[in-house]
mmCIF file of C-alpha atoms and ligand atoms in Angstrom:
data_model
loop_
_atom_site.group_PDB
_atom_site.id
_atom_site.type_symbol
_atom_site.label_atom_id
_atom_site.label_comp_id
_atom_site.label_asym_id
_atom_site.label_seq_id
_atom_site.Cartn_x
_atom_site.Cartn_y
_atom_site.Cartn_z
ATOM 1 C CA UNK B 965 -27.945 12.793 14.664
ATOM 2 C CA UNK B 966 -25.564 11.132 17.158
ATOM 3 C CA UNK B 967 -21.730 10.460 16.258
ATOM 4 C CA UNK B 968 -19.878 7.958 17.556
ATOM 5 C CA UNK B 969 -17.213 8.804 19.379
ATOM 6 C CA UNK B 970 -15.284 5.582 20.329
ATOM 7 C CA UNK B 971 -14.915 2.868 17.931
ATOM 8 C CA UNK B 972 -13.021 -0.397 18.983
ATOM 9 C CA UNK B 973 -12.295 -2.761 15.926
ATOM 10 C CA UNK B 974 -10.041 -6.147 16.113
ATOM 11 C CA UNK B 975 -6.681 -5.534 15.962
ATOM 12 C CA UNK B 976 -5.585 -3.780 12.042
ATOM 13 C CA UNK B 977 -3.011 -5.471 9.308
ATOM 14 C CA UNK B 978 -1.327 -3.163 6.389
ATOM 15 C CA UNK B 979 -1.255 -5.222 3.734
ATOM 16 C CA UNK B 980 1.102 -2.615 2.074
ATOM 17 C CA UNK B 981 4.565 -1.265 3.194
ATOM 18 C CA UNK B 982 7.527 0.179 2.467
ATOM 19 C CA UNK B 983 9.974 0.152 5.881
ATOM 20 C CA UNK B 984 13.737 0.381 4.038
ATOM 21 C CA UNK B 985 16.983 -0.681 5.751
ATOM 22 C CA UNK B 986 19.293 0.870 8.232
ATOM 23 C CA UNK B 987 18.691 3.454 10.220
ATOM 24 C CA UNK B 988 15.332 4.884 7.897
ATOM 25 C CA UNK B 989 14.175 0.990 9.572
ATOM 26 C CA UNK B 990 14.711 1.596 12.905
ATOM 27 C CA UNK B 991 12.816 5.196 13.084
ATOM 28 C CA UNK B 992 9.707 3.470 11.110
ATOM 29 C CA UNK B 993 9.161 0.100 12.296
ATOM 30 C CA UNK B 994 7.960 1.272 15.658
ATOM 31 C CA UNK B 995 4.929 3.440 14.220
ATOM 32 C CA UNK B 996 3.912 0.741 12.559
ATOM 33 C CA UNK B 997 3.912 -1.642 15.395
ATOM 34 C CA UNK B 998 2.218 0.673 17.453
ATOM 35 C CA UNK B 999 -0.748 0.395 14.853
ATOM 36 C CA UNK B 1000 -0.809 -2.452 13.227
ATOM 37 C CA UNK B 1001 -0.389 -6.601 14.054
ATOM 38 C CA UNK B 1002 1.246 -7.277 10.478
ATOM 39 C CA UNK B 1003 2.135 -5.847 7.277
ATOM 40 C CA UNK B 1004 3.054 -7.166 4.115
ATOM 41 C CA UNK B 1005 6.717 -5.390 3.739
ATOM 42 C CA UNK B 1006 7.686 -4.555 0.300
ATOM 43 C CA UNK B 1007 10.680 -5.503 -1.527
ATOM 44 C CA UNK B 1008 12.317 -2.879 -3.211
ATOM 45 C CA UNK B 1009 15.559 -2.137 -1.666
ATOM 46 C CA UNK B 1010 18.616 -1.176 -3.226
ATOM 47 C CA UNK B 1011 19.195 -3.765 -3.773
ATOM 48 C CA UNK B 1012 15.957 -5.222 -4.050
ATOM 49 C CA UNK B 1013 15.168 -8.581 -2.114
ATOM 50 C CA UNK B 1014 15.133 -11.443 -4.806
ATOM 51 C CA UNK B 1015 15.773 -14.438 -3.089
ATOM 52 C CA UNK B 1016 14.558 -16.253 -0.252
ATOM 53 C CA UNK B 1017 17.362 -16.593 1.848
ATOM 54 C CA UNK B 1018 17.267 -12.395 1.968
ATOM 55 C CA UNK B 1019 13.701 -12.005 2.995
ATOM 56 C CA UNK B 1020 14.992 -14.200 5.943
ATOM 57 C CA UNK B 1021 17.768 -11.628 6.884
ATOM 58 C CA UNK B 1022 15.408 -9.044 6.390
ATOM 59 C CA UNK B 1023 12.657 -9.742 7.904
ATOM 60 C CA UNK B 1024 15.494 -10.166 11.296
ATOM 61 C CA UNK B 1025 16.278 -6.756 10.487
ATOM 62 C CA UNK B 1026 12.580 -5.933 11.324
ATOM 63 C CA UNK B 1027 11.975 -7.951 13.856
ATOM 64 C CA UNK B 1028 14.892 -6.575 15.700
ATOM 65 C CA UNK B 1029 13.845 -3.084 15.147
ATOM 66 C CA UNK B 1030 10.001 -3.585 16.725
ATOM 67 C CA UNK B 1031 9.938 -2.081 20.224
ATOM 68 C CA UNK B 1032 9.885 -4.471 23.603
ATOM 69 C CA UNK B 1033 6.567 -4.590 24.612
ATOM 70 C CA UNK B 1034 4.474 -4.699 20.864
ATOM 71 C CA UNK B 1035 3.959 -7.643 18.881
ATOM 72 C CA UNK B 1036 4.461 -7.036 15.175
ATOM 73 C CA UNK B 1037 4.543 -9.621 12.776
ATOM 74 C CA UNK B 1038 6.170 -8.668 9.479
ATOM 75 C CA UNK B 1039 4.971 -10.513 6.357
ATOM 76 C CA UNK B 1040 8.015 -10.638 3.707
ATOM 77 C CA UNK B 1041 7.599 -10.689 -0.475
ATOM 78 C CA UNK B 1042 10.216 -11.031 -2.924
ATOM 79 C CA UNK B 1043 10.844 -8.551 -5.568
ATOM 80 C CA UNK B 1044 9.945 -10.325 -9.430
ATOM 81 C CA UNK B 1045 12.717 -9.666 -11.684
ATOM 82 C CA UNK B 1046 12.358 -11.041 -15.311
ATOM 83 C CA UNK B 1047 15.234 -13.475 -14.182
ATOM 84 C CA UNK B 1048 13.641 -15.248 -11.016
ATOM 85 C CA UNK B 1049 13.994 -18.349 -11.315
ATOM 86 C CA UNK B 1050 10.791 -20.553 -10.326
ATOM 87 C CA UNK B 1051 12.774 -22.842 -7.950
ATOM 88 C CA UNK B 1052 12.867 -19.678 -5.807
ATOM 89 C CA UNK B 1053 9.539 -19.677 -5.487
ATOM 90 C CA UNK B 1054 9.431 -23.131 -3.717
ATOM 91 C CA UNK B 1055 12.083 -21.888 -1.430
ATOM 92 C CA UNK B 1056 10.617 -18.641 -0.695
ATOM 93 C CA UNK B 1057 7.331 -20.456 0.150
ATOM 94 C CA UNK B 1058 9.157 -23.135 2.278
ATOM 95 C CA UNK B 1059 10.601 -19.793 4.329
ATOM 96 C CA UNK B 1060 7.100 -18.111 4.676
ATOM 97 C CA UNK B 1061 7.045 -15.703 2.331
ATOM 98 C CA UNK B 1062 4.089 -14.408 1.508
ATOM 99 C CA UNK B 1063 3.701 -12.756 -2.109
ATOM 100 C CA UNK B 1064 6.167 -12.072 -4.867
ATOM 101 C CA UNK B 1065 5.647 -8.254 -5.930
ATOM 102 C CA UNK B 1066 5.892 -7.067 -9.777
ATOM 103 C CA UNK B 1067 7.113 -3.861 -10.418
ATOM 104 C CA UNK B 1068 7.196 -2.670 -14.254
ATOM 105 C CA UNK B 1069 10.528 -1.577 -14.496
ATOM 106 C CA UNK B 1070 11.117 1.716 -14.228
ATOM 107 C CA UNK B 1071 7.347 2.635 -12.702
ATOM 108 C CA UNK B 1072 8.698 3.793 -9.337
ATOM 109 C CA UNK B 1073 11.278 4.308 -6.755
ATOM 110 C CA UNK B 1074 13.542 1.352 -6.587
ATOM 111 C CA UNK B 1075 12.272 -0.165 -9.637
ATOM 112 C CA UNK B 1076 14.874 -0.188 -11.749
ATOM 113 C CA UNK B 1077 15.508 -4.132 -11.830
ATOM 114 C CA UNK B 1078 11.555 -4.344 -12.033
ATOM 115 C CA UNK B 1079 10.060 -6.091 -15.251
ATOM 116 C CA UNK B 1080 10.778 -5.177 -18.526
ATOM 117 C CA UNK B 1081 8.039 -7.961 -20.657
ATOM 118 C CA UNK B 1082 6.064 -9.736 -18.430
ATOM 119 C CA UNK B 1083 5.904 -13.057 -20.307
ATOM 120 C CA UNK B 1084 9.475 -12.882 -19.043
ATOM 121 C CA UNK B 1085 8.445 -13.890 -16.071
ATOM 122 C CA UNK B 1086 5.760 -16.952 -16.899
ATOM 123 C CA UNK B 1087 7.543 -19.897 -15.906
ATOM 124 C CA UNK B 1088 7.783 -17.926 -12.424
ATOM 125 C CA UNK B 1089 3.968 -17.212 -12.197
ATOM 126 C CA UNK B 1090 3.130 -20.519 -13.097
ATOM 127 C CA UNK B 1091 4.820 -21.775 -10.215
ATOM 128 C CA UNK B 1092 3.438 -18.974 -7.836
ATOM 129 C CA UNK B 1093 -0.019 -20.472 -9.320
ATOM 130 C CA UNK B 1094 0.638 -23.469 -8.280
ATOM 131 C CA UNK B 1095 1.912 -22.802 -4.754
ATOM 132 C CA UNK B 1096 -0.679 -20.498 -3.834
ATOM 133 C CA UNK B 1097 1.751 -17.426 -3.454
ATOM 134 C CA UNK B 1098 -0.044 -14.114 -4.293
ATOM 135 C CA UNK B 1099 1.198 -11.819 -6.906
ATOM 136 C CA UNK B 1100 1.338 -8.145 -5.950
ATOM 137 C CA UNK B 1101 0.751 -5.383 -8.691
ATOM 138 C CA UNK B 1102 2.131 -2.165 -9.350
ATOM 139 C CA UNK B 1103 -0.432 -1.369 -12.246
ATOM 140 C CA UNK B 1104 0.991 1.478 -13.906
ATOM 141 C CA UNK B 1105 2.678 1.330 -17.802
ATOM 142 C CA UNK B 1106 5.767 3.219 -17.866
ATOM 143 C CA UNK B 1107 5.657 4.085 -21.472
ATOM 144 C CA UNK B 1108 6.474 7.814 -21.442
ATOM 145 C CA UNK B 1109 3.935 8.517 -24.206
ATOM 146 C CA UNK B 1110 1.339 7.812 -21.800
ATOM 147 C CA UNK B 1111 0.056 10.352 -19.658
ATOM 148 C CA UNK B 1112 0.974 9.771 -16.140
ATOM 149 C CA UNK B 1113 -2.332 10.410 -14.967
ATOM 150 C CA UNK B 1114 -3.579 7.412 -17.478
ATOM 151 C CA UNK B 1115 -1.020 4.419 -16.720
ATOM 152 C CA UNK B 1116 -3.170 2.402 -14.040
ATOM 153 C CA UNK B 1117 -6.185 2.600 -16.909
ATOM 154 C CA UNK B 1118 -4.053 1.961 -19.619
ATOM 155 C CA UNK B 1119 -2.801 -0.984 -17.086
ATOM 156 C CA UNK B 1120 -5.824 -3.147 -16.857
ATOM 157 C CA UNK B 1121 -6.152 -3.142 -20.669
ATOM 158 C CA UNK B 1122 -2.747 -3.861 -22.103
ATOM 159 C CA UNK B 1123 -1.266 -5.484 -18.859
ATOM 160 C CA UNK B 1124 -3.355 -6.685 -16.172
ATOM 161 C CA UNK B 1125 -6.605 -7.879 -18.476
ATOM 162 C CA UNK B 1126 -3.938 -10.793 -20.690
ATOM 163 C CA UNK B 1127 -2.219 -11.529 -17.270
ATOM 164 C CA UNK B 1128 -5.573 -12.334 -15.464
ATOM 165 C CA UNK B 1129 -6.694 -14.099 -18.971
ATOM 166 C CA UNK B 1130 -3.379 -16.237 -18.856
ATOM 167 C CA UNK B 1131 -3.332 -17.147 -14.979
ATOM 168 C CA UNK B 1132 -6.673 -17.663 -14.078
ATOM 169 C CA UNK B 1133 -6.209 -19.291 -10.511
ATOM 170 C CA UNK B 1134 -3.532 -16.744 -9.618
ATOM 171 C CA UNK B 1135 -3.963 -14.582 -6.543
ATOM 172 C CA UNK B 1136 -3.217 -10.954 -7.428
ATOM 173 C CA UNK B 1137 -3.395 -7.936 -5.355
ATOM 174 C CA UNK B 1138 -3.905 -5.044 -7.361
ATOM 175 C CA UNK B 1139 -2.066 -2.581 -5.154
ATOM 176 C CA UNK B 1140 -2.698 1.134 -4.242
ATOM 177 C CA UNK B 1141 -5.601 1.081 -6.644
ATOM 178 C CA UNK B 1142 -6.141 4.926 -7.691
ATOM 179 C CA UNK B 1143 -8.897 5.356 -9.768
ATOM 180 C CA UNK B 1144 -12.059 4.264 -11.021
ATOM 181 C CA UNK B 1145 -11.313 1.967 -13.800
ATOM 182 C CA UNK B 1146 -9.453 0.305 -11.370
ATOM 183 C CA UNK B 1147 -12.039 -0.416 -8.479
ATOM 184 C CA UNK B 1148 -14.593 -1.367 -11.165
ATOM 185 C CA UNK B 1149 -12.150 -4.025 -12.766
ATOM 186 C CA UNK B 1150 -11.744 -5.597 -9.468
ATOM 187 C CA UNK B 1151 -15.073 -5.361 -8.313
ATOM 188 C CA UNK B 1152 -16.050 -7.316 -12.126
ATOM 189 C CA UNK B 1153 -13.400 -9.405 -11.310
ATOM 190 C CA UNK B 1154 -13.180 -13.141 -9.938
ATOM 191 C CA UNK B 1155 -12.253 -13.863 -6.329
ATOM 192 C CA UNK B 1156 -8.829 -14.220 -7.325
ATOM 193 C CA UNK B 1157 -8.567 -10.075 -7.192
ATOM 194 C CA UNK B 1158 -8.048 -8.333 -4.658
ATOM 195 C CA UNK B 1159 -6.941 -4.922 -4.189
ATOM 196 C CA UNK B 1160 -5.243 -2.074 -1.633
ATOM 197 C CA UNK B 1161 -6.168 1.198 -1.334
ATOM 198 C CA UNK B 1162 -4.167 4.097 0.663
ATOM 199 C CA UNK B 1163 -5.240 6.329 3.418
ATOM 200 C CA UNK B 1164 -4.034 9.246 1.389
ATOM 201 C CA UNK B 1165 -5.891 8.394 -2.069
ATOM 202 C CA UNK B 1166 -9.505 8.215 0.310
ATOM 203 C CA UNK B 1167 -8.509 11.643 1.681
ATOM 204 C CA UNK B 1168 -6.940 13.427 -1.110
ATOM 205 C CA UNK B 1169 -7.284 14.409 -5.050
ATOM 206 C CA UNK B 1170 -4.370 15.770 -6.873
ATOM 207 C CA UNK B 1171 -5.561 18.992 -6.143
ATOM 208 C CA UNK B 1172 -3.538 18.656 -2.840
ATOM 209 C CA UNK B 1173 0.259 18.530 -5.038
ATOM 210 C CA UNK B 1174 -0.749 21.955 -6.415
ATOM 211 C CA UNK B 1175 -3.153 24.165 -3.504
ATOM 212 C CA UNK B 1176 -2.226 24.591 -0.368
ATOM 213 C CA UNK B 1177 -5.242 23.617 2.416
ATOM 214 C CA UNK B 1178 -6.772 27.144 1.252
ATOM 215 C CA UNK B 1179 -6.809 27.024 -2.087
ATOM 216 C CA UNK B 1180 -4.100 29.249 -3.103
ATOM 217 C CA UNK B 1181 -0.917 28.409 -5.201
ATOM 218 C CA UNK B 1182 1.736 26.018 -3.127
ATOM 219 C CA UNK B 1183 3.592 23.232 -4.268
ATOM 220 C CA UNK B 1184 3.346 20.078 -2.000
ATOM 221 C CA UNK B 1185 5.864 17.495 -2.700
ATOM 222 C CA UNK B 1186 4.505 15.280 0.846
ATOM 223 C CA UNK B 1187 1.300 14.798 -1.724
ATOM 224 C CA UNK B 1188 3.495 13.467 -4.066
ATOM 225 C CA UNK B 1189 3.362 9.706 -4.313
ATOM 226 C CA UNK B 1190 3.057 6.987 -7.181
ATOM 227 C CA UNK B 1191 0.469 6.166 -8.623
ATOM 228 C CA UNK B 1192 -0.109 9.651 -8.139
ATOM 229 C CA UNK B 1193 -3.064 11.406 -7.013
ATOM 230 C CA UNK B 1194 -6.114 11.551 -9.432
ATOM 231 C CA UNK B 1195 -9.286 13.822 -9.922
ATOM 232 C CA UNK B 1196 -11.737 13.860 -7.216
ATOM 233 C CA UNK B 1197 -14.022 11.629 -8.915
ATOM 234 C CA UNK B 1198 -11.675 8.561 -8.864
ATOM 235 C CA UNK B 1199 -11.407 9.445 -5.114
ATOM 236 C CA UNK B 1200 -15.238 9.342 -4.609
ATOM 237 C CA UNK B 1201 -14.993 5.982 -6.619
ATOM 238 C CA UNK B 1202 -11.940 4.416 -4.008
ATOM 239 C CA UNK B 1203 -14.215 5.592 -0.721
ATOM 240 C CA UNK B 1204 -17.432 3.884 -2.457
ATOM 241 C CA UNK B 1205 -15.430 0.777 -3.124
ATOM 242 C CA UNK B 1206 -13.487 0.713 0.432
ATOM 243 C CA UNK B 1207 -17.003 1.434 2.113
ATOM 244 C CA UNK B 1208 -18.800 -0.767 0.331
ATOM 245 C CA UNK B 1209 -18.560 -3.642 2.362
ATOM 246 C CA UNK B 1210 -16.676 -5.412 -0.773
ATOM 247 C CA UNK B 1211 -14.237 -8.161 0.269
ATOM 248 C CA UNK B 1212 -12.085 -7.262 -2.450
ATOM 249 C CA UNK B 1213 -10.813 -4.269 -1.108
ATOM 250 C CA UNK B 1214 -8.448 -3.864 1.666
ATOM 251 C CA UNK B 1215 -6.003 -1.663 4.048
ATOM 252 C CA UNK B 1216 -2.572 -1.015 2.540
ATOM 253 C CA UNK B 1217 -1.150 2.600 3.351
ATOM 254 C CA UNK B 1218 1.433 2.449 1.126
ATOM 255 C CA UNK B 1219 3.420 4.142 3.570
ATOM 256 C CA UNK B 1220 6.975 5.091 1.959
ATOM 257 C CA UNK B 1221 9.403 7.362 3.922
ATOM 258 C CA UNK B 1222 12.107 9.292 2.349
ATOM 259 C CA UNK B 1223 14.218 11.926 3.292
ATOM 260 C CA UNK B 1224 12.281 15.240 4.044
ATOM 261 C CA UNK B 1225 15.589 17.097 1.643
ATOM 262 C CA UNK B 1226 14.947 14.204 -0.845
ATOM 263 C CA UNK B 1227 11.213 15.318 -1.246
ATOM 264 C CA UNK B 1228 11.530 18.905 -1.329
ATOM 265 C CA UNK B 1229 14.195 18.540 -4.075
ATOM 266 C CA UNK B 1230 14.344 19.519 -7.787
ATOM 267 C CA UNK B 1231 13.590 15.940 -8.766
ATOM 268 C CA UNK B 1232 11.936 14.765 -5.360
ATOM 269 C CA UNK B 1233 10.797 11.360 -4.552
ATOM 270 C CA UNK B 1234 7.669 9.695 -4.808
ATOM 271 C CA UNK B 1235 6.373 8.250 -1.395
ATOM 272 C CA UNK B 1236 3.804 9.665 1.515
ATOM 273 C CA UNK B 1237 4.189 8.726 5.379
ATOM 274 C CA UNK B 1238 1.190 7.742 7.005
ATOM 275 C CA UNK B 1239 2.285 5.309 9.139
ATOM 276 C CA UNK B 1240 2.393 7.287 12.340
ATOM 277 C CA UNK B 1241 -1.126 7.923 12.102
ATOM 278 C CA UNK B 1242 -2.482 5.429 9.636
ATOM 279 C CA UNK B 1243 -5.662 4.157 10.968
ATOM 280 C CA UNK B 1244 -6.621 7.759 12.083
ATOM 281 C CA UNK B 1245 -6.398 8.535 8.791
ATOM 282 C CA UNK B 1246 -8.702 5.991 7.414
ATOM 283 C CA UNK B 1247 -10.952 6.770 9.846
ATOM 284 C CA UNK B 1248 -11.508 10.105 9.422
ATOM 285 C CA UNK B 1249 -12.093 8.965 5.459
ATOM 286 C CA UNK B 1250 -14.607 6.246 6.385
ATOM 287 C CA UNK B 1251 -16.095 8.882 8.979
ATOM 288 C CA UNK B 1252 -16.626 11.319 6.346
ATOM 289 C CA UNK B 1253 -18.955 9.447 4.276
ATOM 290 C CA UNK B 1254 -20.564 8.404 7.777
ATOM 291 C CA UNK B 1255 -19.253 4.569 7.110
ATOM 292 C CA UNK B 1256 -17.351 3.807 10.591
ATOM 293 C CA UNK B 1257 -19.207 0.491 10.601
ATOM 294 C CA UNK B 1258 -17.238 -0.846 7.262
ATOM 295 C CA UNK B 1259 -13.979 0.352 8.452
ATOM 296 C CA UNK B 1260 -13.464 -3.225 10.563
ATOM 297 C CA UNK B 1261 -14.383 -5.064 7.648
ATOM 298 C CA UNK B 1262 -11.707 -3.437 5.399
ATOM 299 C CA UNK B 1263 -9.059 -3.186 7.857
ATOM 300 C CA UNK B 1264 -9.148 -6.137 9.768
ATOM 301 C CA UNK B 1265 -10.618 -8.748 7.977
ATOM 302 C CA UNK B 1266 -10.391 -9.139 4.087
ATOM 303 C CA UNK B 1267 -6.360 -9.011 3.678
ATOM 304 C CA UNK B 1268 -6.328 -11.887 6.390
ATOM 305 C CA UNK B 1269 -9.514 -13.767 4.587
ATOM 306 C CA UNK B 1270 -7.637 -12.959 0.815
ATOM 307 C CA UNK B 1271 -3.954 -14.181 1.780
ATOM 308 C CA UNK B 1272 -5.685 -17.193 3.994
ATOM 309 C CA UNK B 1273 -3.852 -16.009 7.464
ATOM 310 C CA UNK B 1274 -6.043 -16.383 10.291
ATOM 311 C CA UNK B 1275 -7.705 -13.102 11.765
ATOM 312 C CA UNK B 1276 -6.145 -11.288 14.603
ATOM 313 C CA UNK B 1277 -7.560 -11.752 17.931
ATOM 314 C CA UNK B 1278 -6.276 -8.234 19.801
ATOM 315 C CA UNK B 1279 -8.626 -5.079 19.799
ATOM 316 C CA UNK B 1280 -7.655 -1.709 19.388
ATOM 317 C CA UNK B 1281 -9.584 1.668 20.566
ATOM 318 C CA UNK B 1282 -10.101 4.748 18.029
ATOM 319 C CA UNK B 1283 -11.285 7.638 20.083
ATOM 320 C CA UNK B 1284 -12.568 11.190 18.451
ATOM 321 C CA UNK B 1285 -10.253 13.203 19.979
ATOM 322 C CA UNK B 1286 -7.526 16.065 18.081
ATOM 323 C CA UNK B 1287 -4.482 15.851 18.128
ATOM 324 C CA UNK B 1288 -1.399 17.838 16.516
ATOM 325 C CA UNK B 1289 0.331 15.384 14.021
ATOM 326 C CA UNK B 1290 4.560 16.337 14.332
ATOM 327 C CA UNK B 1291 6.020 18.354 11.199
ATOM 328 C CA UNK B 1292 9.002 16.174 11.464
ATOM 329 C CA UNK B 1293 10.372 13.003 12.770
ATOM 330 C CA UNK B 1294 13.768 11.583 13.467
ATOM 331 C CA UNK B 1295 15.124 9.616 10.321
ATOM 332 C CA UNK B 1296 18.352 8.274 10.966
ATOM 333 C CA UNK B 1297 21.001 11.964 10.285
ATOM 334 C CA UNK B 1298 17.834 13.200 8.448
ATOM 335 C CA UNK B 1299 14.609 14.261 8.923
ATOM 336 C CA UNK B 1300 10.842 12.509 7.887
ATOM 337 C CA UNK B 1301 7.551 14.567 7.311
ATOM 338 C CA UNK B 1302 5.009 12.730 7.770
ATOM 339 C CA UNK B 1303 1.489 13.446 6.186
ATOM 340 C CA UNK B 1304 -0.930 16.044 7.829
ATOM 341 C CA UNK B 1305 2.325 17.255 9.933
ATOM 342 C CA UNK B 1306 1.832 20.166 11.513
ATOM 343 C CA UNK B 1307 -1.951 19.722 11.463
ATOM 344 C CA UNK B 1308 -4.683 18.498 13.329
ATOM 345 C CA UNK B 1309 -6.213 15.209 13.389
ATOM 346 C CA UNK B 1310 -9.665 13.885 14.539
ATOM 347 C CA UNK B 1311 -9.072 10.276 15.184
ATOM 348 C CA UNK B 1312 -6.814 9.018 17.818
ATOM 349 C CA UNK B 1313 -5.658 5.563 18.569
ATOM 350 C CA UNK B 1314 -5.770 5.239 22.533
HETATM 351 C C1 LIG T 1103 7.065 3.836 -3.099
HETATM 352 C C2 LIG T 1103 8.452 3.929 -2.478
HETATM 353 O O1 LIG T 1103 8.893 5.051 -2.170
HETATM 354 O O2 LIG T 1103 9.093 2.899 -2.276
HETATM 355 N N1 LIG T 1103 6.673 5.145 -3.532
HETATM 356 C C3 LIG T 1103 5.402 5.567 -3.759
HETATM 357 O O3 LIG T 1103 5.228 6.690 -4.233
HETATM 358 N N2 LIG T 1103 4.356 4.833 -3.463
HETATM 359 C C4 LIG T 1103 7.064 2.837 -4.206
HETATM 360 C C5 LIG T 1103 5.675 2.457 -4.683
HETATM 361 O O4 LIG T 1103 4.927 1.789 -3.979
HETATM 362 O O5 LIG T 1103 5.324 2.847 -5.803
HETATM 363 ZN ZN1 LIG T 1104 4.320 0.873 -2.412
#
C-alpha cells in the first residue's frame, strides 16, 4: 500500500466561526488567516450583532486584526432575534452580508437574545427567501426535559422539518451537524440544505469529555463543546457523510475560543479551538478512513458552490509530517488551549 504524503488542495474556506472582540480577536484572527481564504464569522457577541450597520464595524475589527502579508476575507452574518425587523435584511444584503444565523434562545454561549418561537421570526425569513440570504441553524431544542444528547434529533422533527415545510426555497445551513439523524435528513433533503461539520466531531466521540487518551478516568472540559459530542456511531455516520463526496456537506470548524480558567471552571464553557491547526485536523480524519481525495471537495468547494461565491484560486500544501501542537496560546491577559495541545499531530500545513 503506498500513502500519500503531500497533498496540495485549492486554497480552504471555514464556513463556521466564532473569532469574538477585543483582544480574544486579535490572538485568533491570525490562525485563521494562516489557514483559511474566508470564513463565515458568527454573530454572537455580547452583544450580539443584529444590524447591518454592526457587521460593517465588525467585520473592520477583523480585517484590521489579519496579519500583513495574508489575505483573509471575513464573511459577516447577523444574529436573528425574534424582533429583526425584515427591512434589515435588505440592508444587511446591500452591505454584503452573507447569512442571518438562528440561535434557539438559550441553546448556547451567547444565546441568550436567540429565538424564543420561531414563527416569531417569519416575516424576517420570508424576506431572507426572497433575497437569497442563507439561514444558519443551531439545531438543538433547549427544552430541559430533553436529553442533551437528543436535542439535534428532536430538532429536525419539531423544528427544522415545519421550517423546511414552510420555506421551501430558503437556503439553510444546518450547522455543526452531530449525529446521524442529522446527516441523513440533509442527505434526504432538497438542494436547499446544506450542512457543516467540525474537525473535532470527525475525530472524536463523547468518550473523549470523560477518558483521558488511555482510557482511564479524566475529565476533559477542551472536549466540551455544543452540540456536544455523541456516541461513536454518529461519528462514523459524520466521516461517511463528509467523505462521501456529497455536496451537501461542508468545512466549518466551529472553532470557539474561551478562556483556558473559563473552561476548566465549575460551570465551564462550551467551545473547542481548532483553528490553529484546523485543516490538519480534518486531514488526519479524512486520512483515517483512507479518503484524502474527498477532502478538496469538502473543504474547498461546496461552501463556495452552496453560498454562490466563486471558488478560490490559491493552493495550499498539507505535508505528513508531526508536529507538537502548543498547550497554550496567548489570549489577550489570559490564556487559550487549543485542541490536541500538548500532543502530536500528523498533518502539517507547509
Ligand atoms: C460556541 C461559542 O462558544 O460561541 N460554542 C460551542 O460550543 N460551539 C457557540 C456555538 O456554536 O454553539
Ligand atoms: Zn458555533
Amino acid at each position: 500500500m503506498n500513502t500519500i504524503d503531500s497533498l496540495t488542495l485549492t486554497r480552504p474556506d471555514d464556513w463556521h466561526l466564532h473569532l469574538r472582540d477585543g483582544a480574544a480577536l486579535s490572538a485568533v484572527v491570525p490562525h485563521t488567516a494562516r489557514q483559511f481564504a474566508r470564513a463565515i464569522v458568527m454573530p454572537n457577541l455580547k452583544p450580539p450583532v443584529t444590524t447591518a450597520a454592526q457587521a460593517v464595524a465588525y467585520r473592520e475589527r477583523i480585517l484590521a486584526a489579519v496579519p500583513a502579508g495574508l489575505a483573509f476575507e471575513p464573511l459577516m452574518t447577523l444574529y436573528l432575534t425574534d424582533v429583526l425587523a425584515p427591512d434589515e435584511i435588505v440592508r444587511a444584503k446591500t452591505a454584503g452580508v452573507v447569512a442571518v444565523k438562528l440561535y434557539p434562545a438559550g441553546a448556547t454561549t451567547n444565546s441568550d437574545a436567540g429565538v424564543t418561537d420561531v414563527r416569531k421570526t417569519y416575516p424576517t425569513l420570508e424576506a431572507m427567501q426572497r433575497a437569497g440570504l442563507p439561514l444558519l441553524v443551531h439545531g438543538e431544542v433547549t427544552d430541559p426535559a430533553i436529553d442533551l444528547f437528543d436535542r439535534e434529533k428532536v430538532f429536525i422533527d419539531t423544528q427544522l422539518i415545519p421550517l423546511r415545510r414552510d420555506f421551501p426555497e430558503l437556503k439553510i445551513v444546518f450547522e455543526h451537524i452531530t449525529t446521524r439523524e442529522a446527516a441523513q435528513y440533509v442527505n434526504e433533503a432538497s438542494a436547499f440544505t446544506g450542512a457543516t461539520i467540525t474537525a473535532h466531531h470527525l475525530l472524536y466521540n463523547r468518550n473523549a469529555i470523560f477518558l483521558a487518551a488511555g482510557g482511564g478516568a479524566a475529565l476533559r472540559p477542551h472536549y466540551y463543546c455544543l452540540p456536544v459530542l455523541k456516541r461513536e456511531e454518529h461519528r462514523r455516520a459524520l466521516v461517511d457523510a463528509a467523505t462521501s463526496g456529497s455536496t451537501k456537506f461542508f468545512l466549518g470548524t466551529d472553532s470557539a475560543p474561551h478562556p483556558a480558567q473559563l473552561k476548566e471552571h465549575a460551570s465551564g464553557c462550551a467551545g473547542c479551538y481548532t483553528a490553529l491547526s484546523a485543516i490538519e485536523l480534518y486531514a488526519e480524519a479524512f486520512d483515517a478512513v483512507g479518503a484524502l481525495d474527498k477532502l478538496e471537495g469538502f473543504a474547498s468547494f461546496h461552501g463556495a458552490d452552496f453560498y454562490g461565491l466563486p471558488r478560490n484560486t490559491g493552493r495550499v500544501t498539507l505535508r505528513r509530517e508531526p508536529w507538537l501542537v502548543p498547550e497554550t496560546l496567548p489570549f489577550g491577559d489570559a490564556q487559550l488551549k487549543p485542541l490536541r495541545g500538548g500532543e502530536s499531530m500528523q498533518w502539517r500545513l507547509a
